[in-house]
Short mmCIF file of C-alpha atoms in Angstrom, two decimals:
data_model
loop_
_atom_site.label_atom_id
_atom_site.label_comp_id
_atom_site.label_asym_id
_atom_site.label_seq_id
_atom_site.Cartn_x
_atom_site.Cartn_y
_atom_site.Cartn_z
CA UNK A 1 22.77 -12.29 -23.99
CA UNK A 2 19.19 -11.85 -25.13
CA UNK A 3 16.81 -9.77 -23.05
CA UNK A 4 13.68 -11.47 -21.70
CA UNK A 5 10.50 -11.16 -23.76
CA UNK A 6 7.00 -12.14 -22.79
CA UNK A 7 7.20 -15.85 -23.52
CA UNK A 8 5.40 -18.61 -21.69
CA UNK A 9 5.60 -21.22 -24.47
CA UNK A 10 8.76 -22.76 -23.00
CA UNK A 11 7.41 -22.47 -19.49
CA UNK A 12 8.89 -25.58 -17.87
CA UNK A 13 12.59 -25.86 -17.03
CA UNK A 14 13.46 -29.42 -16.06
CA UNK A 15 16.88 -31.11 -15.99
CA UNK A 16 18.41 -28.18 -17.87
CA UNK A 17 15.88 -28.18 -20.72
CA UNK A 18 13.14 -25.70 -21.60
CA UNK A 19 9.91 -27.56 -22.37
CA UNK A 20 6.90 -26.24 -24.27
CA UNK A 21 3.23 -27.12 -24.70
CA UNK A 22 3.67 -30.23 -26.84
CA UNK A 23 1.61 -33.01 -25.25
CA UNK A 24 0.66 -30.82 -22.28
CA UNK A 25 -2.42 -28.92 -21.19
CA UNK A 26 -2.13 -25.14 -21.24
CA UNK A 27 -3.56 -22.23 -19.26
CA UNK A 28 -4.20 -18.71 -20.51
CA UNK A 29 -2.25 -15.85 -18.96
CA UNK A 30 -4.19 -12.56 -18.81
CA UNK A 31 -3.12 -8.92 -18.78
CA UNK A 32 -4.96 -7.50 -15.75
CA UNK A 33 -5.00 -4.00 -17.27
CA UNK A 34 -7.02 -5.16 -20.27
CA UNK A 35 -8.40 -8.57 -19.38
CA UNK A 36 -6.96 -9.87 -22.64
CA UNK A 37 -4.77 -12.98 -23.08
CA UNK A 38 -1.02 -12.57 -23.15
CA UNK A 39 -0.18 -16.19 -23.95
CA UNK A 40 -0.77 -19.84 -23.09
CA UNK A 41 1.31 -21.53 -20.40
CA UNK A 42 2.18 -25.26 -20.60
CA UNK A 43 1.33 -27.24 -17.46
CA UNK A 44 3.53 -30.02 -16.12
CA UNK A 45 2.44 -33.63 -16.37
CA UNK A 46 3.11 -36.25 -13.69
CA UNK A 47 6.00 -37.47 -15.85
CA UNK A 48 7.40 -33.90 -15.89
CA UNK A 49 7.23 -33.71 -12.12
CA UNK A 50 8.91 -37.08 -11.71
CA UNK A 51 11.67 -35.93 -14.03
CA UNK A 52 12.04 -32.73 -11.99
CA UNK A 53 12.32 -34.74 -8.77
CA UNK A 54 14.97 -37.00 -10.28
CA UNK A 55 16.90 -33.96 -11.47
CA UNK A 56 16.62 -32.29 -8.06
CA UNK A 57 18.03 -35.43 -6.40
CA UNK A 58 21.01 -35.44 -8.78
CA UNK A 59 21.42 -31.68 -8.50
CA UNK A 60 21.57 -31.82 -4.71
CA UNK A 61 24.34 -34.40 -4.72
CA UNK A 62 26.33 -32.18 -7.09
CA UNK A 63 25.56 -28.80 -5.56
CA UNK A 64 26.07 -29.68 -1.89
CA UNK A 65 29.70 -30.54 -2.79
CA UNK A 66 30.23 -27.32 -4.74
CA UNK A 67 32.51 -24.81 -3.05
CA UNK A 68 30.67 -21.94 -1.35
CA UNK A 69 32.75 -19.48 -3.35
CA UNK A 70 31.42 -20.99 -6.58
CA UNK A 71 27.83 -20.82 -5.35
CA UNK A 72 28.42 -17.19 -4.44
CA UNK A 73 29.84 -16.45 -7.88
CA UNK A 74 26.72 -17.83 -9.57
CA UNK A 75 24.53 -15.65 -7.38
CA UNK A 76 26.62 -12.54 -8.08
CA UNK A 77 26.44 -13.22 -11.83
CA UNK A 78 22.68 -13.70 -11.58
CA UNK A 79 22.37 -10.35 -9.79
CA UNK A 80 24.38 -8.69 -12.56
CA UNK A 81 22.07 -10.16 -15.22
CA UNK A 82 18.98 -9.02 -13.30
CA UNK A 83 20.37 -5.48 -13.31
CA UNK A 84 21.33 -5.72 -16.98
CA UNK A 85 17.80 -6.87 -17.88
CA UNK A 86 16.04 -4.67 -15.33
CA UNK A 87 13.76 -2.75 -17.68
CA UNK A 88 12.58 -5.87 -19.47
CA UNK A 89 11.97 -7.68 -16.18
CA UNK A 90 10.01 -4.71 -14.84
CA UNK A 91 7.89 -4.60 -17.98
CA UNK A 92 7.10 -8.31 -17.69
CA UNK A 93 6.02 -7.87 -14.06
CA UNK A 94 3.74 -4.98 -14.97
CA UNK A 95 2.25 -6.75 -17.99
CA UNK A 96 1.20 -9.85 -16.10
CA UNK A 97 0.65 -8.56 -12.54
CA UNK A 98 -0.47 -4.98 -13.20
CA UNK A 99 1.62 -2.92 -10.77
CA UNK A 100 2.89 0.51 -11.93
CA UNK A 101 6.17 0.26 -13.81
CA UNK A 102 7.95 2.40 -11.21
CA UNK A 103 7.03 -0.15 -8.52
CA UNK A 104 8.16 -3.00 -10.76
CA UNK A 105 11.52 -1.30 -11.26
CA UNK A 106 11.92 -1.03 -7.50
CA UNK A 107 11.09 -4.72 -7.14
CA UNK A 108 13.76 -5.66 -9.68
CA UNK A 109 16.38 -3.53 -7.93
CA UNK A 110 15.56 -5.12 -4.57
CA UNK A 111 15.76 -8.56 -6.18
CA UNK A 112 19.29 -7.95 -7.44
CA UNK A 113 20.34 -6.67 -4.01
CA UNK A 114 18.94 -9.80 -2.36
CA UNK A 115 20.92 -12.03 -4.72
CA UNK A 116 24.11 -10.20 -3.80
CA UNK A 117 23.33 -10.52 -0.10
CA UNK A 118 22.79 -14.28 -0.40
CA UNK A 119 26.04 -14.54 -2.35
CA UNK A 120 27.86 -12.97 0.58
CA UNK A 121 26.17 -15.26 3.09
CA UNK A 122 27.00 -18.40 1.07
CA UNK A 123 30.61 -18.19 2.28
CA UNK A 124 29.60 -17.48 5.90
CA UNK A 125 27.80 -20.69 6.86
CA UNK A 126 29.66 -21.52 10.03
CA UNK A 127 29.64 -24.42 12.48
CA UNK A 128 31.56 -24.56 15.74
CA UNK A 129 34.08 -26.68 17.68
CA UNK A 130 33.15 -27.53 21.26
CA UNK A 131 35.73 -27.72 24.07
CA UNK A 132 36.72 -31.35 24.74
CA UNK A 133 39.68 -33.22 26.31
CA UNK A 134 42.91 -33.26 24.31
CA UNK A 135 42.80 -35.71 21.43
CA UNK A 136 39.00 -35.59 21.04
CA UNK A 137 36.71 -33.31 19.09
CA UNK A 138 33.03 -32.39 19.04
CA UNK A 139 31.91 -30.51 15.97
CA UNK A 140 28.60 -28.81 15.21
CA UNK A 141 28.04 -28.69 11.44
CA UNK A 142 25.49 -26.80 9.36
CA UNK A 143 24.64 -28.77 6.22
CA UNK A 144 22.08 -28.23 3.43
CA UNK A 145 18.75 -29.91 4.14
CA UNK A 146 18.26 -31.30 0.62
CA UNK A 147 15.90 -30.73 -2.33
CA UNK A 148 13.36 -27.97 -1.68
CA UNK A 149 9.80 -27.78 -3.03
CA UNK A 150 9.00 -24.07 -3.21
CA UNK A 151 5.69 -22.37 -3.98
CA UNK A 152 5.21 -18.63 -4.33
CA UNK A 153 2.46 -16.10 -4.97
CA UNK A 154 1.80 -13.74 -7.88
CA UNK A 155 2.03 -10.34 -6.17
CA UNK A 156 5.82 -9.91 -6.52
CA UNK A 157 6.49 -11.96 -9.65
CA UNK A 158 10.22 -11.10 -9.88
CA UNK A 159 11.16 -11.01 -6.20
CA UNK A 160 9.18 -14.02 -4.97
CA UNK A 161 10.92 -16.61 -7.20
CA UNK A 162 14.33 -15.26 -6.14
CA UNK A 163 13.33 -15.38 -2.47
CA UNK A 164 12.84 -19.13 -2.96
CA UNK A 165 15.70 -20.05 -5.28
CA UNK A 166 18.50 -17.80 -4.01
CA UNK A 167 18.76 -18.88 -0.34
CA UNK A 168 18.31 -22.53 -1.28
CA UNK A 169 21.24 -22.57 -3.68
CA UNK A 170 23.34 -20.37 -1.37
CA UNK A 171 22.89 -23.09 1.26
CA UNK A 172 23.80 -25.88 -1.15
CA UNK A 173 20.30 -27.21 -1.80
CA UNK A 174 18.56 -27.97 -5.07
CA UNK A 175 15.08 -26.55 -5.62
CA UNK A 176 11.89 -27.21 -7.57
CA UNK A 177 9.93 -23.96 -7.88
CA UNK A 178 6.24 -23.67 -8.71
CA UNK A 179 5.44 -19.98 -9.14
CA UNK A 180 1.94 -18.68 -9.78
CA UNK A 181 0.41 -19.67 -13.12
CA UNK A 182 -0.95 -16.11 -13.33
CA UNK A 183 2.51 -14.48 -13.49
CA UNK A 184 4.74 -17.06 -15.19
CA UNK A 185 6.79 -14.94 -17.60
CA UNK A 186 8.58 -13.09 -14.80
CA UNK A 187 9.58 -16.37 -13.14
CA UNK A 188 10.70 -17.79 -16.48
CA UNK A 189 12.86 -14.72 -17.11
CA UNK A 190 14.39 -15.02 -13.63
CA UNK A 191 15.19 -18.69 -14.21
CA UNK A 192 16.90 -17.74 -17.46
CA UNK A 193 19.09 -15.35 -15.46
CA UNK A 194 20.16 -18.20 -13.18
CA UNK A 195 20.72 -20.45 -16.19
CA UNK A 196 22.76 -17.83 -18.05
CA UNK A 197 24.79 -17.19 -14.89
CA UNK A 198 25.98 -20.80 -14.95
CA UNK A 199 23.72 -22.57 -12.46
CA UNK A 200 23.77 -26.28 -13.39
CA UNK A 201 20.50 -27.43 -14.92
CA UNK A 202 19.77 -30.12 -12.32
CA UNK A 203 20.04 -27.68 -9.41
CA UNK A 204 16.89 -25.61 -10.09
CA UNK A 205 13.69 -26.77 -11.78
CA UNK A 206 10.67 -24.67 -12.80
CA UNK A 207 7.21 -26.25 -13.10
CA UNK A 208 3.67 -24.96 -13.52
CA UNK A 209 0.44 -26.90 -13.16
CA UNK A 210 -2.77 -27.43 -11.23
CA UNK A 211 -1.59 -26.21 -7.78
CA UNK A 212 -3.10 -28.99 -5.69
CA UNK A 213 -1.85 -31.72 -8.01
CA UNK A 214 1.68 -30.29 -8.09
CA UNK A 215 1.90 -29.79 -4.34
CA UNK A 216 0.59 -33.26 -3.53
CA UNK A 217 3.02 -34.89 -5.95
CA UNK A 218 6.12 -32.98 -4.87
CA UNK A 219 5.45 -33.14 -1.14
CA UNK A 220 4.68 -36.87 -1.18
CA UNK A 221 8.05 -37.69 -2.73
CA UNK A 222 10.88 -38.94 -0.47
CA UNK A 223 13.21 -36.77 -2.57
CA UNK A 224 11.75 -33.56 -1.14
CA UNK A 225 13.29 -32.52 2.19
CA UNK A 226 11.88 -29.01 2.68
CA UNK A 227 8.70 -27.04 1.93
CA UNK A 228 8.94 -23.30 1.35
CA UNK A 229 5.64 -21.50 0.77
CA UNK A 230 4.48 -17.92 0.31
CA UNK A 231 0.74 -17.48 0.08
CA UNK A 232 -2.57 -17.52 1.92
CA UNK A 233 -3.18 -18.96 5.37
CA UNK A 234 -5.72 -21.61 4.23
CA UNK A 235 -3.44 -22.94 1.48
CA UNK A 236 -0.46 -22.86 3.84
CA UNK A 237 -2.31 -24.97 6.40
CA UNK A 238 -3.22 -27.47 3.67
CA UNK A 239 0.42 -27.77 2.55
CA UNK A 240 1.60 -28.20 6.13
CA UNK A 241 -0.71 -31.19 6.52
CA UNK A 242 0.85 -32.73 3.40
CA UNK A 243 4.37 -31.98 4.65
CA UNK A 244 3.61 -33.55 8.03
CA UNK A 245 3.46 -37.01 6.48
CA UNK A 246 7.24 -36.96 6.02
CA UNK A 247 8.02 -34.58 8.93
CA UNK A 248 9.39 -32.14 6.38
CA UNK A 249 11.28 -28.99 7.35
CA UNK A 250 9.11 -25.98 6.41
CA UNK A 251 9.22 -22.23 6.03
CA UNK A 252 5.77 -20.65 5.84
CA UNK A 253 5.30 -16.99 4.88
CA UNK A 254 1.53 -16.66 5.10
CA UNK A 255 -1.02 -13.86 5.06
CA UNK A 256 -1.35 -10.93 7.41
CA UNK A 257 -3.77 -8.18 8.36
CA UNK A 258 -1.41 -5.31 9.07
CA UNK A 259 -2.43 -3.11 12.00
CA UNK A 260 -1.35 0.53 11.96
CA UNK A 261 -1.31 2.41 15.29
CA UNK A 262 -1.34 6.19 14.79
CA UNK A 263 -0.89 8.28 17.95
CA UNK A 264 -1.79 11.93 18.36
CA UNK A 265 1.84 13.00 18.77
CA UNK A 266 2.83 11.89 15.25
CA UNK A 267 3.70 14.24 12.38
CA UNK A 268 0.23 13.92 10.87
CA UNK A 269 0.82 15.16 7.31
CA UNK A 270 4.03 13.18 6.93
CA UNK A 271 2.32 10.09 8.35
CA UNK A 272 -0.60 10.45 5.94
CA UNK A 273 1.64 10.95 2.91
CA UNK A 274 3.66 7.87 3.85
CA UNK A 275 0.73 5.61 4.67
CA UNK A 276 -1.48 6.40 1.68
CA UNK A 277 1.33 5.64 -0.74
CA UNK A 278 2.15 2.41 1.05
CA UNK A 279 -1.45 1.28 1.53
CA UNK A 280 -2.21 1.40 -2.20
CA UNK A 281 1.14 0.03 -3.36
CA UNK A 282 0.46 -2.85 -5.74
CA UNK A 283 -3.27 -2.07 -5.32
CA UNK A 284 -3.06 -3.26 -1.73
CA UNK A 285 -2.08 -6.76 -2.85
CA UNK A 286 0.82 -7.09 -0.41
CA UNK A 287 0.99 -9.49 2.53
CA UNK A 288 2.40 -6.74 4.77
CA UNK A 289 0.08 -4.00 3.49
CA UNK A 290 -1.12 -1.61 6.20
CA UNK A 291 -4.83 -2.37 6.47
CA UNK A 292 -6.36 -1.77 9.92
CA UNK A 293 -5.72 1.87 10.85
CA UNK A 294 -6.25 2.42 14.58
CA UNK A 295 -6.06 6.18 15.17
CA UNK A 296 -6.03 8.01 18.50
CA UNK A 297 -9.25 9.90 19.15
CA UNK A 298 -7.73 13.39 19.20
CA UNK A 299 -6.64 13.23 15.54
CA UNK A 300 -9.13 10.64 14.27
CA UNK A 301 -11.35 12.82 12.08
CA UNK A 302 -8.42 14.78 10.64
CA UNK A 303 -6.61 11.55 9.82
CA UNK A 304 -9.67 9.99 8.15
CA UNK A 305 -10.40 13.09 6.10
CA UNK A 306 -6.78 13.54 5.03
CA UNK A 307 -6.44 9.85 4.13
CA UNK A 308 -9.58 9.93 1.98
CA UNK A 309 -8.52 13.12 0.17
CA UNK A 310 -5.15 11.67 -0.74
CA UNK A 311 -6.62 8.32 -1.80
CA UNK A 312 -9.22 9.97 -4.03
CA UNK A 313 -6.46 11.88 -5.84
CA UNK A 314 -4.51 8.77 -6.88
CA UNK A 315 -4.22 8.22 -10.62
CA UNK A 316 -5.49 4.75 -11.59
CA UNK A 317 -4.57 3.14 -14.90
CA UNK A 318 -2.43 0.76 -16.89
CA UNK A 319 0.82 0.18 -15.02
CA UNK A 320 2.83 0.82 -18.19
CA UNK A 321 1.65 4.45 -18.25
CA UNK A 322 4.22 6.70 -16.60
CA UNK A 323 1.65 8.71 -14.64
CA UNK A 324 -0.16 5.70 -13.14
CA UNK A 325 -0.03 5.58 -9.33
CA UNK A 326 -2.14 2.44 -8.84
CA UNK A 327 -2.70 -0.32 -11.37
CA UNK A 328 -5.35 -3.02 -11.64
CA UNK A 329 -5.92 -5.95 -9.36
CA UNK A 330 -4.11 -9.04 -10.54
CA UNK A 331 -7.01 -11.24 -11.58
CA UNK A 332 -10.78 -11.11 -12.18
CA UNK A 333 -11.55 -12.70 -8.79
CA UNK A 334 -10.23 -9.83 -6.72
CA UNK A 335 -12.60 -6.93 -7.60
CA UNK A 336 -15.64 -9.06 -6.79
CA UNK A 337 -14.16 -10.18 -3.46
CA UNK A 338 -13.22 -6.61 -2.49
CA UNK A 339 -16.66 -5.29 -3.46
CA UNK A 340 -18.36 -7.88 -1.25
CA UNK A 341 -16.17 -6.91 1.73
CA UNK A 342 -17.01 -3.23 1.31
CA UNK A 343 -20.74 -3.92 1.11
CA UNK A 344 -20.52 -6.01 4.28
CA UNK A 345 -18.60 -3.28 6.14
CA UNK A 346 -21.14 -0.60 5.15
CA UNK A 347 -24.02 -2.84 6.27
CA UNK A 348 -22.23 -3.08 9.62
CA UNK A 349 -22.11 0.70 10.00
CA UNK A 350 -18.91 1.82 8.24
CA UNK A 351 -18.75 5.25 6.58
CA UNK A 352 -17.47 5.14 3.02
CA UNK A 353 -15.30 8.21 2.59
CA UNK A 354 -14.10 7.49 -0.95
CA UNK A 355 -13.97 4.71 -3.54
CA UNK A 356 -15.81 1.43 -3.37
CA UNK A 357 -16.34 0.80 -7.06
CA UNK A 358 -14.92 -1.43 -9.75
CA UNK A 359 -13.62 0.68 -12.61
CA UNK A 360 -12.66 0.25 -16.25
CA UNK A 361 -9.14 1.34 -16.95
CA UNK A 362 -7.53 -0.49 -19.85
CA UNK A 363 -6.12 1.18 -22.93
CA UNK A 364 -9.71 1.59 -24.17
CA UNK A 365 -11.01 2.78 -20.79
CA UNK A 366 -13.19 -0.33 -20.42
CA UNK A 367 -11.19 -3.48 -19.79
CA UNK A 368 -9.13 -4.68 -16.89
CA UNK A 369 -9.60 -5.61 -13.25
CA UNK A 370 -9.55 -2.16 -11.67
CA UNK A 371 -10.96 -1.09 -8.31
CA UNK A 372 -10.94 2.41 -6.88
CA UNK A 373 -8.87 3.15 -3.75
CA UNK A 374 -11.35 2.82 -0.90
CA UNK A 375 -11.36 4.39 2.56
CA UNK A 376 -13.85 3.30 5.23
CA UNK A 377 -14.19 4.97 8.63
CA UNK A 378 -15.88 3.76 11.85
CA UNK A 379 -15.51 0.16 10.71
CA UNK A 380 -17.13 -2.35 13.06
CA UNK A 381 -15.06 -5.17 14.47
CA UNK A 382 -17.83 -7.44 13.19
CA UNK A 383 -17.14 -6.49 9.57
CA UNK A 384 -15.63 -9.29 7.50
CA UNK A 385 -12.83 -7.02 6.29
CA UNK A 386 -11.72 -6.43 9.89
CA UNK A 387 -11.24 -10.15 10.43
CA UNK A 388 -10.11 -11.58 7.08
CA UNK A 389 -7.22 -10.29 4.99
CA UNK A 390 -8.73 -8.05 2.27
CA UNK A 391 -5.64 -8.15 0.03
CA UNK A 392 -6.83 -5.16 -1.92
CA UNK A 393 -7.14 -1.34 -1.99
CA UNK A 394 -9.17 -0.90 1.23
CA UNK A 395 -8.16 1.20 4.22
CA UNK A 396 -10.16 0.44 7.41
CA UNK A 397 -10.11 3.20 10.04
CA UNK A 398 -11.19 3.04 13.70
CA UNK A 399 -10.53 5.28 16.75
CA UNK A 400 -8.83 4.27 19.99
CA UNK A 401 -8.33 5.99 23.33
CA UNK A 402 -5.25 4.58 25.08
CA UNK A 403 -2.02 2.82 24.17
CA UNK A 404 -3.32 -0.32 25.85
CA UNK A 405 -6.47 -0.19 23.69
CA UNK A 406 -4.36 0.14 20.55
CA UNK A 407 -2.12 -2.80 21.44
CA UNK A 408 -5.14 -4.96 22.22
CA UNK A 409 -6.61 -4.16 18.80
CA UNK A 410 -3.30 -4.86 17.04
CA UNK A 411 -3.10 -8.29 18.71
CA UNK A 412 -6.80 -9.19 18.39
CA UNK A 413 -6.51 -11.34 15.26
CA UNK A 414 -4.70 -14.68 14.82
CA UNK A 415 -2.34 -13.07 12.28
CA UNK A 416 1.05 -11.59 13.08
CA UNK A 417 3.08 -10.66 10.01
CA UNK A 418 3.75 -6.91 9.79
CA UNK A 419 2.64 -4.02 12.04
CA UNK A 420 3.16 -0.26 11.87
CA UNK A 421 3.29 2.41 14.58
CA UNK A 422 3.57 6.19 14.36
CA UNK A 423 4.53 8.05 17.51
CA UNK A 424 7.32 10.37 18.67
CA UNK A 425 7.25 9.05 22.25
CA UNK A 426 10.38 6.97 22.81
CA UNK A 427 9.05 5.07 25.83
CA UNK A 428 5.92 4.15 23.85
CA UNK A 429 8.02 3.02 20.88
CA UNK A 430 9.82 0.53 23.13
CA UNK A 431 6.52 -0.69 24.57
CA UNK A 432 5.01 -1.21 21.11
CA UNK A 433 8.09 -3.09 19.93
CA UNK A 434 7.86 -5.39 22.93
CA UNK A 435 4.11 -6.00 23.10
CA UNK A 436 2.80 -6.14 19.53
CA UNK A 437 2.55 -9.72 18.29
CA UNK A 438 4.13 -9.59 14.84
CA UNK A 439 7.20 -10.90 13.13
CA UNK A 440 8.08 -7.42 11.84
CA UNK A 441 7.27 -3.99 13.28
CA UNK A 442 7.95 -0.65 11.60
CA UNK A 443 7.95 2.47 13.78
CA UNK A 444 7.68 5.82 11.97
CA UNK A 445 8.49 4.03 8.72
CA UNK A 446 6.78 1.52 6.45
CA UNK A 447 9.73 -0.45 5.16
CA UNK A 448 9.80 -4.00 6.50
CA UNK A 449 11.77 -5.76 3.77
CA UNK A 450 15.58 -5.56 3.82
CA UNK A 451 17.93 -8.14 2.35
CA UNK A 452 19.88 -8.51 5.59
CA UNK A 453 16.85 -8.71 7.91
CA UNK A 454 14.53 -11.67 8.52
CA UNK A 455 11.13 -11.51 6.82
CA UNK A 456 8.40 -13.62 8.39
CA UNK A 457 5.52 -13.80 10.79
CA UNK A 458 4.13 -15.37 13.95
CA UNK A 459 0.84 -17.00 14.91
CA UNK A 460 -1.16 -17.99 11.81
CA UNK A 461 1.03 -15.78 9.61
CA UNK A 462 3.58 -18.58 9.58
CA UNK A 463 7.01 -19.41 10.92
CA UNK A 464 10.58 -19.42 9.74
CA UNK A 465 12.15 -16.48 7.95
CA UNK A 466 13.06 -15.46 4.46
CA UNK A 467 15.87 -12.96 3.81
CA UNK A 468 18.72 -12.26 6.20
CA UNK A 469 21.08 -14.96 7.45
CA UNK A 470 17.97 -16.61 8.87
CA UNK A 471 16.67 -17.27 5.36
CA UNK A 472 19.70 -19.40 4.56
CA UNK A 473 19.75 -20.99 8.03
CA UNK A 474 16.23 -22.28 7.35
CA UNK A 475 17.69 -24.38 4.51
CA UNK A 476 20.23 -26.05 6.80
CA UNK A 477 20.21 -28.95 9.23
CA UNK A 478 22.34 -29.08 12.36
CA UNK A 479 24.57 -32.12 12.85
CA UNK A 480 26.78 -32.96 15.84
CA UNK A 481 29.92 -35.05 15.18
CA UNK A 482 31.86 -36.47 18.15
CA UNK A 483 35.39 -37.84 17.55
CA UNK A 484 37.43 -39.77 20.12
#
């Protein structure tokens, strides 16, 4: 089987056919390390979307009746192809999103593991039999909800499409996926893995287009039974309003503003080494990125100084270079937005310890959407960056006195996706796990994403879960059947 190449010409996959730019508008795809075009992506027409909806309706009727063991086999074969094509998939992700190749390889490996997990869960979708008088039965069934309209962001261009497609087809649903138009080649390559693994063409569709036009068209259709979205809070709220018109089942994985509570009994050097690496992973463009660092007063200055020293030493460059530790931001909008947040924070009294500048970093040392790792101390709660998700390479550091102060700061914002805590006190660990308002909490670690664990938030960070058995359960409806 051929390995994936950077190819967006046949960017639409509808009813088992790959469709190119003929008769369609196109959009340029840029390499964030150079700012130069990689290719032109065809955008779906209304007729394309109608055809995708028709295919999804047919695909659901076929796939819901397919044996769970067969669904599992397709997912296992897809995982094997992802591993076989791992280096090419990683290179695609780095070319169009910018992350260092070592991070892209890790993303591909996690993607394959998630496919295998969903394959295992496909044969474990259980109902139950309720106790009734002899000769009667009451059954509780779990059945696939129906065709899914799925939308995902650009920051994990290999993993995000699989997080949408894999649990849907494990559950017996069909799916129409609209990935980001800024990172299409990775999604196209993933869809080819599903196709080559034997997934019927009507079961999964791939479309690109003007986001608002696509979402309005797909969510207004009576064919669509579920919305699955990964992206920003404002866009998520807009999609929820559209989905409300048909009372559509929804899973919303929205933005966060990850608080990090660092107590004076932590292993400081180990904590710093762990947090700096994780903060600047993918140039900070991660929904669960640690962002607001609340540090106990006794170690505050040492933490801030150590964080800034480590951040300043990071090697910035093209993600395809083996020594790069942080790549560019994903698009030309991000450096300007990050720069404005830093200027606002400094005006409000923050100390800039390192970074704060846009930088050239392409192959010629000039191009690309680079921004230096930035560390700000004494950041005011009035600063914009302390209240809106920066989604970039900024670490915001503030002191706190007591555990209660730290918890209050962690819960201050309307977001509740991921949170991090570093302390050796067992009683405090239990308290933090109970009282912090977040869908996921990491204590003395930074890993929040595991294939067998739910991934999702609370408050304005969304609801429902991806990953884990919960990710498949969110594609099911519950039906009670009573037989006399």
